[in-house]
Amino acid sequence: AANDPSKSRFSGFLEWGDDWRGLVDHAAVLPILTGIIGEKFRLDHAYGMAMRHDGTPGGEGLHHEGGMFDHGCFYATHGNRVHNGLVVVSYALCEVPPGGGGFCCIPGTHKSLFPPPQSWYGVLDNPLLVHVPMRAGDMLVFTEALTHGTMPWTCTTHERRSILLKYAPGYMQWAGAPIALKDPARFTARQRNILAGPSVGSRVPVMKVA
C-alpha cells in the first residue's frame, strides 16, 4: 500500500480512478513510445516508488547496459529507426530538487556495445553520473538499456514518490504475467489494447484504436 512506510514500492494505482488510468495512454507519451518502440507497444508492468530521508548512504546501485537482449533491455538502430526493448515512463509525484537524490544515469550508455567497467557502477562520488531534477507532474522517459540507478534521497522536507510505467514491444513480455485488471470495463479500448498480453499477428497498432 502507498501509505505503508515499511514498503518502498506500491502498485494497483491503475484501479484508483480515471486520472490514474489515463496515464496508460497519456497524450504526451503516445508519440514518444510510438517513435522509440514502434506502433504496437504494450504496458508490461507498473509500480510506484517511495523513498524517505533516513541518513543512510548508498541508494540503489547502477544497473543495466546496452545490448541486454536476453533480458529484454536493448537499444538498436535498423531500417532508419531506433528499436528499444523495455522503456520506462516515470512520473514525479513530488518535487525532486537538484542534488536531492532519486533517478540518476550515465548518459549515452544505452548505445554501448560492451559492458562498462565495474568501477562505473557506484552512485557515490561518481563523476560520470547525471542527476535529473524534476517538478511534481514531470515525466521522464528512458530505455532500460541505459545504465541508471537511484541516488540516496537527501531531501528532508518530503518523501520521494514516483510512478513508473514500463512499456515493451507488443511481442515481448518482461514481467511474469500481464497486468491483471479487476474491472476491464473501466478502461478505454485503447488502454485495454496497451494492457493486453504479448502478441504479434493480430495486434492492432495503438494509434488506430480509439
mmCIF file with all atom_site columns, C-alpha atoms in Angstrom:
data_model
loop_
_atom_site.group_PDB
_atom_site.id
_atom_site.type_symbol
_atom_site.label_atom_id
_atom_site.label_alt_id
_atom_site.label_comp_id
_atom_site.label_asym_id
_atom_site.label_entity_id
_atom_site.label_seq_id
_atom_site.pdbx_PDB_ins_code
_atom_site.Cartn_x
_atom_site.Cartn_y
_atom_site.Cartn_z
_atom_site.occupancy
_atom_site.B_iso_or_equiv
_atom_site.pdbx_formal_charge
_atom_site.auth_seq_id
_atom_site.auth_comp_id
_atom_site.auth_asym_id
_atom_site.auth_atom_id
_atom_site.pdbx_PDB_model_num
ATOM 1   C CA . ALA A 1 1   ? 0.000   0.000   0.000   1.00 0.00 ? 1   ALA A CA 1
ATOM 2   C CA . ALA A 1 2   ? 1.169   3.529   -0.715  1.00 0.00 ? 2   ALA A CA 1
ATOM 3   C CA . ASN A 1 3   ? 0.763   4.564   2.922   1.00 0.00 ? 3   ASN A CA 1
ATOM 4   C CA . ASP A 1 4   ? 2.822   1.691   4.357   1.00 0.00 ? 4   ASP A CA 1
ATOM 5   C CA . PRO A 1 5   ? 6.202   3.195   5.377   1.00 0.00 ? 5   PRO A CA 1
ATOM 6   C CA . SER A 1 6   ? 7.766   -0.273  5.565   1.00 0.00 ? 6   SER A CA 1
ATOM 7   C CA . LYS A 1 7   ? 7.435   -0.761  1.811   1.00 0.00 ? 7   LYS A CA 1
ATOM 8   C CA . SER A 1 8   ? 9.238   1.306   -0.809  1.00 0.00 ? 8   SER A CA 1
ATOM 9   C CA . ARG A 1 9   ? 7.051   0.120   -3.706  1.00 0.00 ? 9   ARG A CA 1
ATOM 10  C CA . PHE A 1 10  ? 3.315   0.145   -4.257  1.00 0.00 ? 10  PHE A CA 1
ATOM 11  C CA . SER A 1 11  ? 1.022   -0.994  -7.056  1.00 0.00 ? 11  SER A CA 1
ATOM 12  C CA . GLY A 1 12  ? -2.637  -1.175  -8.044  1.00 0.00 ? 12  GLY A CA 1
ATOM 13  C CA . PHE A 1 13  ? -2.924  2.543   -8.780  1.00 0.00 ? 13  PHE A CA 1
ATOM 14  C CA . LEU A 1 14  ? -4.366  1.973   -12.262 1.00 0.00 ? 14  LEU A CA 1
ATOM 15  C CA . GLU A 1 15  ? -7.595  0.992   -10.482 1.00 0.00 ? 15  GLU A CA 1
ATOM 16  C CA . TRP A 1 16  ? -7.764  4.236   -8.443  1.00 0.00 ? 16  TRP A CA 1
ATOM 17  C CA . GLY A 1 17  ? -9.714  6.305   -10.982 1.00 0.00 ? 17  GLY A CA 1
ATOM 18  C CA . ASP A 1 18  ? -9.812  7.734   -14.485 1.00 0.00 ? 18  ASP A CA 1
ATOM 19  C CA . ASP A 1 19  ? -6.905  10.127  -13.897 1.00 0.00 ? 19  ASP A CA 1
ATOM 20  C CA . TRP A 1 20  ? -4.664  7.206   -12.970 1.00 0.00 ? 20  TRP A CA 1
ATOM 21  C CA . ARG A 1 21  ? -5.922  5.044   -15.830 1.00 0.00 ? 21  ARG A CA 1
ATOM 22  C CA . GLY A 1 22  ? -5.240  7.953   -18.165 1.00 0.00 ? 22  GLY A CA 1
ATOM 23  C CA . LEU A 1 23  ? -1.515  7.534   -17.562 1.00 0.00 ? 23  LEU A CA 1
ATOM 24  C CA . VAL A 1 24  ? -1.611  4.316   -19.615 1.00 0.00 ? 24  VAL A CA 1
ATOM 25  C CA . ASP A 1 25  ? -2.138  6.248   -22.863 1.00 0.00 ? 25  ASP A CA 1
ATOM 26  C CA . HIS A 1 26  ? -1.343  9.825   -21.888 1.00 0.00 ? 26  HIS A CA 1
ATOM 27  C CA . ALA A 1 27  ? -1.378  12.069  -24.961 1.00 0.00 ? 27  ALA A CA 1
ATOM 28  C CA . ALA A 1 28  ? 2.108   13.393  -24.203 1.00 0.00 ? 28  ALA A CA 1
ATOM 29  C CA . VAL A 1 29  ? 3.727   9.970   -24.206 1.00 0.00 ? 29  VAL A CA 1
ATOM 30  C CA . LEU A 1 30  ? 1.977   8.161   -27.097 1.00 0.00 ? 30  LEU A CA 1
ATOM 31  C CA . PRO A 1 31  ? 4.053   9.726   -29.929 1.00 0.00 ? 31  PRO A CA 1
ATOM 32  C CA . ILE A 1 32  ? 7.253   9.175   -27.953 1.00 0.00 ? 32  ILE A CA 1
ATOM 33  C CA . LEU A 1 33  ? 6.560   5.476   -27.389 1.00 0.00 ? 33  LEU A CA 1
ATOM 34  C CA . THR A 1 34  ? 5.470   5.011   -30.993 1.00 0.00 ? 34  THR A CA 1
ATOM 35  C CA . GLY A 1 35  ? 8.731   6.574   -32.141 1.00 0.00 ? 35  GLY A CA 1
ATOM 36  C CA . ILE A 1 36  ? 11.126  4.625   -29.929 1.00 0.00 ? 36  ILE A CA 1
ATOM 37  C CA . ILE A 1 37  ? 9.314   1.267   -29.551 1.00 0.00 ? 37  ILE A CA 1
ATOM 38  C CA . GLY A 1 38  ? 7.003   1.034   -32.553 1.00 0.00 ? 38  GLY A CA 1
ATOM 39  C CA . GLU A 1 39  ? 3.300   1.320   -33.303 1.00 0.00 ? 39  GLU A CA 1
ATOM 40  C CA . LYS A 1 40  ? 2.434   -1.933  -31.498 1.00 0.00 ? 40  LYS A CA 1
ATOM 41  C CA . PHE A 1 41  ? 3.677   -1.387  -27.961 1.00 0.00 ? 41  PHE A CA 1
ATOM 42  C CA . ARG A 1 42  ? 2.198   -2.599  -24.660 1.00 0.00 ? 42  ARG A CA 1
ATOM 43  C CA . LEU A 1 43  ? 2.359   -1.753  -20.968 1.00 0.00 ? 43  LEU A CA 1
ATOM 44  C CA . ASP A 1 44  ? 4.304   -4.602  -19.396 1.00 0.00 ? 44  ASP A CA 1
ATOM 45  C CA . HIS A 1 45  ? 4.149   -3.665  -15.708 1.00 0.00 ? 45  HIS A CA 1
ATOM 46  C CA . ALA A 1 46  ? 3.817   -0.644  -13.433 1.00 0.00 ? 46  ALA A CA 1
ATOM 47  C CA . TYR A 1 47  ? 4.568   0.306   -9.839  1.00 0.00 ? 47  TYR A CA 1
ATOM 48  C CA . GLY A 1 48  ? 5.185   3.284   -7.595  1.00 0.00 ? 48  GLY A CA 1
ATOM 49  C CA . MET A 1 49  ? 8.243   4.103   -5.500  1.00 0.00 ? 49  MET A CA 1
ATOM 50  C CA . ALA A 1 50  ? 8.504   5.906   -2.165  1.00 0.00 ? 50  ALA A CA 1
ATOM 51  C CA . MET A 1 51  ? 11.782  6.961   -0.529  1.00 0.00 ? 51  MET A CA 1
ATOM 52  C CA . ARG A 1 52  ? 12.370  8.676   2.802   1.00 0.00 ? 52  ARG A CA 1
ATOM 53  C CA . HIS A 1 53  ? 15.423  10.509  4.040   1.00 0.00 ? 53  HIS A CA 1
ATOM 54  C CA . ASP A 1 54  ? 16.931  8.386   6.787   1.00 0.00 ? 54  ASP A CA 1
ATOM 55  C CA . GLY A 1 55  ? 20.575  9.357   6.573   1.00 0.00 ? 55  GLY A CA 1
ATOM 56  C CA . THR A 1 56  ? 21.555  6.034   5.047   1.00 0.00 ? 56  THR A CA 1
ATOM 57  C CA . PRO A 1 57  ? 24.129  6.399   2.259   1.00 0.00 ? 57  PRO A CA 1
ATOM 58  C CA . GLY A 1 58  ? 24.098  4.335   -0.891  1.00 0.00 ? 58  GLY A CA 1
ATOM 59  C CA . GLY A 1 59  ? 20.831  4.389   -2.785  1.00 0.00 ? 59  GLY A CA 1
ATOM 60  C CA . GLU A 1 60  ? 20.165  1.740   -5.395  1.00 0.00 ? 60  GLU A CA 1
ATOM 61  C CA . GLY A 1 61  ? 23.314  0.868   -7.309  1.00 0.00 ? 61  GLY A CA 1
ATOM 62  C CA . LEU A 1 62  ? 23.550  1.405   -11.032 1.00 0.00 ? 62  LEU A CA 1
ATOM 63  C CA . HIS A 1 63  ? 22.363  -1.385  -13.266 1.00 0.00 ? 63  HIS A CA 1
ATOM 64  C CA . HIS A 1 64  ? 21.851  -2.337  -16.918 1.00 0.00 ? 64  HIS A CA 1
ATOM 65  C CA . GLU A 1 65  ? 23.811  -1.600  -20.062 1.00 0.00 ? 65  GLU A CA 1
ATOM 66  C CA . GLY A 1 66  ? 23.331  -1.601  -23.813 1.00 0.00 ? 66  GLY A CA 1
ATOM 67  C CA . GLY A 1 67  ? 22.777  -4.922  -25.570 1.00 0.00 ? 67  GLY A CA 1
ATOM 68  C CA . MET A 1 68  ? 20.999  -6.900  -22.824 1.00 0.00 ? 68  MET A CA 1
ATOM 69  C CA . PHE A 1 69  ? 18.838  -8.678  -25.406 1.00 0.00 ? 69  PHE A CA 1
ATOM 70  C CA . ASP A 1 70  ? 18.293  -11.761 -23.241 1.00 0.00 ? 70  ASP A CA 1
ATOM 71  C CA . HIS A 1 71  ? 16.856  -9.506  -20.518 1.00 0.00 ? 71  HIS A CA 1
ATOM 72  C CA . GLY A 1 72  ? 14.623  -7.535  -22.873 1.00 0.00 ? 72  GLY A CA 1
ATOM 73  C CA . CYS A 1 73  ? 16.675  -4.378  -22.299 1.00 0.00 ? 73  CYS A CA 1
ATOM 74  C CA . PHE A 1 74  ? 18.181  -3.195  -25.553 1.00 0.00 ? 74  PHE A CA 1
ATOM 75  C CA . TYR A 1 75  ? 18.628  -0.255  -27.882 1.00 0.00 ? 75  TYR A CA 1
ATOM 76  C CA . ALA A 1 76  ? 19.434  -0.776  -31.555 1.00 0.00 ? 76  ALA A CA 1
ATOM 77  C CA . THR A 1 77  ? 19.187  1.045   -34.854 1.00 0.00 ? 77  THR A CA 1
ATOM 78  C CA . HIS A 1 78  ? 17.968  -0.597  -38.056 1.00 0.00 ? 78  HIS A CA 1
ATOM 79  C CA . GLY A 1 79  ? 15.903  0.413   -41.051 1.00 0.00 ? 79  GLY A CA 1
ATOM 80  C CA . ASN A 1 80  ? 16.263  4.143   -40.466 1.00 0.00 ? 80  ASN A CA 1
ATOM 81  C CA . ARG A 1 81  ? 14.773  3.992   -36.955 1.00 0.00 ? 81  ARG A CA 1
ATOM 82  C CA . VAL A 1 82  ? 15.592  3.042   -33.377 1.00 0.00 ? 82  VAL A CA 1
ATOM 83  C CA . HIS A 1 83  ? 14.363  -0.135  -31.676 1.00 0.00 ? 83  HIS A CA 1
ATOM 84  C CA . ASN A 1 84  ? 14.028  -0.482  -27.908 1.00 0.00 ? 84  ASN A CA 1
ATOM 85  C CA . GLY A 1 85  ? 13.099  -3.226  -25.509 1.00 0.00 ? 85  GLY A CA 1
ATOM 86  C CA . LEU A 1 86  ? 11.733  -2.180  -22.132 1.00 0.00 ? 86  LEU A CA 1
ATOM 87  C CA . VAL A 1 87  ? 11.125  1.589   -21.871 1.00 0.00 ? 87  VAL A CA 1
ATOM 88  C CA . VAL A 1 88  ? 10.266  3.404   -18.633 1.00 0.00 ? 88  VAL A CA 1
ATOM 89  C CA . VAL A 1 89  ? 7.902   6.361   -18.312 1.00 0.00 ? 89  VAL A CA 1
ATOM 90  C CA . SER A 1 90  ? 8.365   7.821   -14.837 1.00 0.00 ? 90  SER A CA 1
ATOM 91  C CA . TYR A 1 91  ? 6.086   10.498  -13.362 1.00 0.00 ? 91  TYR A CA 1
ATOM 92  C CA . ALA A 1 92  ? 7.246   12.568  -10.394 1.00 0.00 ? 92  ALA A CA 1
ATOM 93  C CA . LEU A 1 93  ? 4.513   12.945  -7.780  1.00 0.00 ? 93  LEU A CA 1
ATOM 94  C CA . CYS A 1 94  ? 6.622   15.376  -5.774  1.00 0.00 ? 94  CYS A CA 1
ATOM 95  C CA . GLU A 1 95  ? 9.446   17.852  -6.281  1.00 0.00 ? 95  GLU A CA 1
ATOM 96  C CA . VAL A 1 96  ? 12.871  16.322  -6.937  1.00 0.00 ? 96  VAL A CA 1
ATOM 97  C CA . PRO A 1 97  ? 15.274  19.192  -6.185  1.00 0.00 ? 97  PRO A CA 1
ATOM 98  C CA . PRO A 1 98  ? 18.791  19.420  -7.637  1.00 0.00 ? 98  PRO A CA 1
ATOM 99  C CA . GLY A 1 99  ? 21.030  17.191  -5.565  1.00 0.00 ? 99  GLY A CA 1
ATOM 100 C CA . GLY A 1 100 ? 18.049  15.797  -3.654  1.00 0.00 ? 100 GLY A CA 1
ATOM 101 C CA . GLY A 1 101 ? 18.553  12.230  -4.812  1.00 0.00 ? 101 GLY A CA 1
ATOM 102 C CA . GLY A 1 102 ? 16.464  9.867   -6.877  1.00 0.00 ? 102 GLY A CA 1
ATOM 103 C CA . PHE A 1 103 ? 16.966  8.907   -10.511 1.00 0.00 ? 103 PHE A CA 1
ATOM 104 C CA . CYS A 1 104 ? 20.447  9.169   -11.992 1.00 0.00 ? 104 CYS A CA 1
ATOM 105 C CA . CYS A 1 105 ? 22.144  7.765   -15.081 1.00 0.00 ? 105 CYS A CA 1
ATOM 106 C CA . ILE A 1 106 ? 25.266  7.695   -17.219 1.00 0.00 ? 106 ILE A CA 1
ATOM 107 C CA . PRO A 1 107 ? 24.152  9.369   -20.466 1.00 0.00 ? 107 PRO A CA 1
ATOM 108 C CA . GLY A 1 108 ? 24.795  7.502   -23.698 1.00 0.00 ? 108 GLY A CA 1
ATOM 109 C CA . THR A 1 109 ? 25.434  4.093   -22.155 1.00 0.00 ? 109 THR A CA 1
ATOM 110 C CA . HIS A 1 110 ? 22.369  2.618   -23.888 1.00 0.00 ? 110 HIS A CA 1
ATOM 111 C CA . LYS A 1 111 ? 24.414  2.777   -27.098 1.00 0.00 ? 111 LYS A CA 1
ATOM 112 C CA . SER A 1 112 ? 27.398  0.883   -25.692 1.00 0.00 ? 112 SER A CA 1
ATOM 113 C CA . LEU A 1 113 ? 28.489  -2.297  -27.458 1.00 0.00 ? 113 LEU A CA 1
ATOM 114 C CA . PHE A 1 114 ? 30.459  -3.643  -24.500 1.00 0.00 ? 114 PHE A CA 1
ATOM 115 C CA . PRO A 1 115 ? 29.714  -3.681  -20.749 1.00 0.00 ? 115 PRO A CA 1
ATOM 116 C CA . PRO A 1 116 ? 31.039  -0.661  -18.825 1.00 0.00 ? 116 PRO A CA 1
ATOM 117 C CA . PRO A 1 117 ? 33.807  -1.339  -16.293 1.00 0.00 ? 117 PRO A CA 1
ATOM 118 C CA . GLN A 1 118 ? 32.579  -2.217  -12.807 1.00 0.00 ? 118 GLN A CA 1
ATOM 119 C CA . SER A 1 119 ? 34.193  0.952   -11.460 1.00 0.00 ? 119 SER A CA 1
ATOM 120 C CA . TRP A 1 120 ? 31.419  2.919   -13.181 1.00 0.00 ? 120 TRP A CA 1
ATOM 121 C CA . TYR A 1 121 ? 28.597  1.340   -11.181 1.00 0.00 ? 121 TYR A CA 1
ATOM 122 C CA . GLY A 1 122 ? 28.786  3.261   -7.908  1.00 0.00 ? 122 GLY A CA 1
ATOM 123 C CA . VAL A 1 123 ? 26.309  6.044   -7.121  1.00 0.00 ? 123 VAL A CA 1
ATOM 124 C CA . LEU A 1 124 ? 28.572  7.887   -4.668  1.00 0.00 ? 124 LEU A CA 1
ATOM 125 C CA . ASP A 1 125 ? 31.382  10.154  -5.900  1.00 0.00 ? 125 ASP A CA 1
ATOM 126 C CA . ASN A 1 126 ? 30.872  9.045   -9.490  1.00 0.00 ? 126 ASN A CA 1
ATOM 127 C CA . PRO A 1 127 ? 31.783  11.906  -11.871 1.00 0.00 ? 127 PRO A CA 1
ATOM 128 C CA . LEU A 1 128 ? 30.014  10.171  -14.779 1.00 0.00 ? 128 LEU A CA 1
ATOM 129 C CA . LEU A 1 129 ? 26.585  10.316  -13.137 1.00 0.00 ? 129 LEU A CA 1
ATOM 130 C CA . VAL A 1 130 ? 23.896  12.833  -14.030 1.00 0.00 ? 130 VAL A CA 1
ATOM 131 C CA . HIS A 1 131 ? 21.110  13.528  -11.553 1.00 0.00 ? 131 HIS A CA 1
ATOM 132 C CA . VAL A 1 132 ? 17.746  14.547  -13.041 1.00 0.00 ? 132 VAL A CA 1
ATOM 133 C CA . PRO A 1 133 ? 15.784  17.175  -11.039 1.00 0.00 ? 133 PRO A CA 1
ATOM 134 C CA . MET A 1 134 ? 12.020  17.086  -11.630 1.00 0.00 ? 134 MET A CA 1
ATOM 135 C CA . ARG A 1 135 ? 8.985   19.132  -10.698 1.00 0.00 ? 135 ARG A CA 1
ATOM 136 C CA . ALA A 1 136 ? 5.822   17.451  -9.473  1.00 0.00 ? 136 ALA A CA 1
ATOM 137 C CA . GLY A 1 137 ? 3.994   16.228  -12.570 1.00 0.00 ? 137 GLY A CA 1
ATOM 138 C CA . ASP A 1 138 ? 7.081   15.997  -14.783 1.00 0.00 ? 138 ASP A CA 1
ATOM 139 C CA . MET A 1 139 ? 7.532   12.946  -16.999 1.00 0.00 ? 139 MET A CA 1
ATOM 140 C CA . LEU A 1 140 ? 10.866  11.207  -17.608 1.00 0.00 ? 140 LEU A CA 1
ATOM 141 C CA . VAL A 1 141 ? 11.282  8.645   -20.410 1.00 0.00 ? 141 VAL A CA 1
ATOM 142 C CA . PHE A 1 142 ? 14.305  6.354   -20.669 1.00 0.00 ? 142 PHE A CA 1
ATOM 143 C CA . THR A 1 143 ? 15.243  2.980   -22.108 1.00 0.00 ? 143 THR A CA 1
ATOM 144 C CA . GLU A 1 144 ? 16.140  0.228   -19.642 1.00 0.00 ? 144 GLU A CA 1
ATOM 145 C CA . ALA A 1 145 ? 19.291  -0.300  -21.730 1.00 0.00 ? 145 ALA A CA 1
ATOM 146 C CA . LEU A 1 146 ? 20.610  2.901   -20.143 1.00 0.00 ? 146 LEU A CA 1
ATOM 147 C CA . THR A 1 147 ? 22.921  2.423   -17.158 1.00 0.00 ? 147 THR A CA 1
ATOM 148 C CA . HIS A 1 148 ? 20.866  4.002   -14.384 1.00 0.00 ? 148 HIS A CA 1
ATOM 149 C CA . GLY A 1 149 ? 20.042  3.820   -10.705 1.00 0.00 ? 149 GLY A CA 1
ATOM 150 C CA . THR A 1 150 ? 18.900  5.765   -7.670  1.00 0.00 ? 150 THR A CA 1
ATOM 151 C CA . MET A 1 151 ? 20.876  8.235   -5.594  1.00 0.00 ? 151 MET A CA 1
ATOM 152 C CA . PRO A 1 152 ? 20.195  8.368   -1.837  1.00 0.00 ? 152 PRO A CA 1
ATOM 153 C CA . TRP A 1 153 ? 17.207  10.601  -1.058  1.00 0.00 ? 153 TRP A CA 1
ATOM 154 C CA . THR A 1 154 ? 18.671  13.556  0.837   1.00 0.00 ? 154 THR A CA 1
ATOM 155 C CA . CYS A 1 155 ? 15.646  15.859  0.748   1.00 0.00 ? 155 CYS A CA 1
ATOM 156 C CA . THR A 1 156 ? 14.364  16.273  4.322   1.00 0.00 ? 156 THR A CA 1
ATOM 157 C CA . THR A 1 157 ? 11.136  18.164  3.545   1.00 0.00 ? 157 THR A CA 1
ATOM 158 C CA . HIS A 1 158 ? 9.209   15.326  1.891   1.00 0.00 ? 158 HIS A CA 1
ATOM 159 C CA . GLU A 1 159 ? 9.339   11.772  0.570   1.00 0.00 ? 159 GLU A CA 1
ATOM 160 C CA . ARG A 1 160 ? 10.250  10.895  -2.953  1.00 0.00 ? 160 ARG A CA 1
ATOM 161 C CA . ARG A 1 161 ? 7.195   9.469   -4.694  1.00 0.00 ? 161 ARG A CA 1
ATOM 162 C CA . SER A 1 162 ? 7.233   8.381   -8.318  1.00 0.00 ? 162 SER A CA 1
ATOM 163 C CA . ILE A 1 163 ? 5.076   6.286   -10.631 1.00 0.00 ? 163 ILE A CA 1
ATOM 164 C CA . LEU A 1 164 ? 6.862   4.039   -13.138 1.00 0.00 ? 164 LEU A CA 1
ATOM 165 C CA . LEU A 1 165 ? 5.084   2.578   -16.167 1.00 0.00 ? 165 LEU A CA 1
ATOM 166 C CA . LYS A 1 166 ? 7.234   0.140   -18.124 1.00 0.00 ? 166 LYS A CA 1
ATOM 167 C CA . TYR A 1 167 ? 6.370   -0.424  -21.778 1.00 0.00 ? 167 TYR A CA 1
ATOM 168 C CA . ALA A 1 168 ? 7.659   -3.010  -24.232 1.00 0.00 ? 168 ALA A CA 1
ATOM 169 C CA . PRO A 1 169 ? 7.253   -4.028  -27.872 1.00 0.00 ? 169 PRO A CA 1
ATOM 170 C CA . GLY A 1 170 ? 3.931   -5.791  -28.435 1.00 0.00 ? 170 GLY A CA 1
ATOM 171 C CA . TYR A 1 171 ? 5.663   -9.130  -28.965 1.00 0.00 ? 171 TYR A CA 1
ATOM 172 C CA . MET A 1 172 ? 7.552   -9.060  -25.652 1.00 0.00 ? 172 MET A CA 1
ATOM 173 C CA . GLN A 1 173 ? 6.746   -9.647  -22.000 1.00 0.00 ? 173 GLN A CA 1
ATOM 174 C CA . TRP A 1 174 ? 9.269   -8.938  -19.244 1.00 0.00 ? 174 TRP A CA 1
ATOM 175 C CA . ALA A 1 175 ? 7.022   -9.497  -16.222 1.00 0.00 ? 175 ALA A CA 1
ATOM 176 C CA . GLY A 1 176 ? 5.766   -12.946 -15.261 1.00 0.00 ? 176 GLY A CA 1
ATOM 177 C CA . ALA A 1 177 ? 2.239   -12.157 -16.433 1.00 0.00 ? 177 ALA A CA 1
ATOM 178 C CA . PRO A 1 178 ? 0.272   -9.271  -17.974 1.00 0.00 ? 178 PRO A CA 1
ATOM 179 C CA . ILE A 1 179 ? -1.234  -6.716  -15.594 1.00 0.00 ? 179 ILE A CA 1
ATOM 180 C CA . ALA A 1 180 ? -4.443  -8.191  -14.155 1.00 0.00 ? 180 ALA A CA 1
ATOM 181 C CA . LEU A 1 181 ? -7.379  -5.759  -14.289 1.00 0.00 ? 181 LEU A CA 1
ATOM 182 C CA . LYS A 1 182 ? -10.113 -6.003  -11.656 1.00 0.00 ? 182 LYS A CA 1
ATOM 183 C CA . ASP A 1 183 ? -12.632 -4.158  -13.837 1.00 0.00 ? 183 ASP A CA 1
ATOM 184 C CA . PRO A 1 184 ? -11.561 -4.018  -17.517 1.00 0.00 ? 184 PRO A CA 1
ATOM 185 C CA . ALA A 1 185 ? -14.756 -2.161  -18.471 1.00 0.00 ? 185 ALA A CA 1
ATOM 186 C CA . ARG A 1 186 ? -13.441 0.944   -16.707 1.00 0.00 ? 186 ARG A CA 1
ATOM 187 C CA . PHE A 1 187 ? -10.570 1.132   -19.207 1.00 0.00 ? 187 PHE A CA 1
ATOM 188 C CA . THR A 1 188 ? -10.947 2.507   -22.730 1.00 0.00 ? 188 THR A CA 1
ATOM 189 C CA . ALA A 1 189 ? -10.494 0.293   -25.785 1.00 0.00 ? 189 ALA A CA 1
ATOM 190 C CA . ARG A 1 190 ? -7.060  1.783   -26.432 1.00 0.00 ? 190 ARG A CA 1
ATOM 191 C CA . GLN A 1 191 ? -5.986  1.278   -22.833 1.00 0.00 ? 191 GLN A CA 1
ATOM 192 C CA . ARG A 1 192 ? -7.099  -2.360  -22.972 1.00 0.00 ? 192 ARG A CA 1
ATOM 193 C CA . ASN A 1 193 ? -5.124  -2.757  -26.200 1.00 0.00 ? 193 ASN A CA 1
ATOM 194 C CA . ILE A 1 194 ? -1.990  -1.422  -24.497 1.00 0.00 ? 194 ILE A CA 1
ATOM 195 C CA . LEU A 1 195 ? -2.554  -3.601  -21.425 1.00 0.00 ? 195 LEU A CA 1
ATOM 196 C CA . ALA A 1 196 ? -3.172  -6.809  -23.396 1.00 0.00 ? 196 ALA A CA 1
ATOM 197 C CA . GLY A 1 197 ? -0.684  -9.653  -23.262 1.00 0.00 ? 197 GLY A CA 1
ATOM 198 C CA . PRO A 1 198 ? 2.060   -10.033 -25.870 1.00 0.00 ? 198 PRO A CA 1
ATOM 199 C CA . SER A 1 199 ? 1.125   -10.900 -29.452 1.00 0.00 ? 199 SER A CA 1
ATOM 200 C CA . VAL A 1 200 ? 2.163   -10.031 -32.991 1.00 0.00 ? 200 VAL A CA 1
ATOM 201 C CA . GLY A 1 201 ? -0.100  -11.137 -35.836 1.00 0.00 ? 201 GLY A CA 1
ATOM 202 C CA . SER A 1 202 ? -3.465  -9.768  -34.757 1.00 0.00 ? 202 SER A CA 1
ATOM 203 C CA . ARG A 1 203 ? -2.264  -6.884  -32.598 1.00 0.00 ? 203 ARG A CA 1
ATOM 204 C CA . VAL A 1 204 ? -3.775  -3.562  -33.699 1.00 0.00 ? 204 VAL A CA 1
ATOM 205 C CA . PRO A 1 205 ? -1.434  -0.525  -33.726 1.00 0.00 ? 205 PRO A CA 1
ATOM 206 C CA . VAL A 1 206 ? -2.092  1.605   -30.646 1.00 0.00 ? 206 VAL A CA 1
ATOM 207 C CA . MET A 1 207 ? -2.859  4.809   -32.539 1.00 0.00 ? 207 MET A CA 1
ATOM 208 C CA . LYS A 1 208 ? -5.529  3.039   -34.616 1.00 0.00 ? 208 LYS A CA 1
ATOM 209 C CA . VAL A 1 209 ? -7.592  2.213   -31.523 1.00 0.00 ? 209 VAL A CA 1
ATOM 210 C CA . ALA A 1 210 ? -9.937  4.943   -30.269 1.00 0.00 ? 210 ALA A CA 1
#
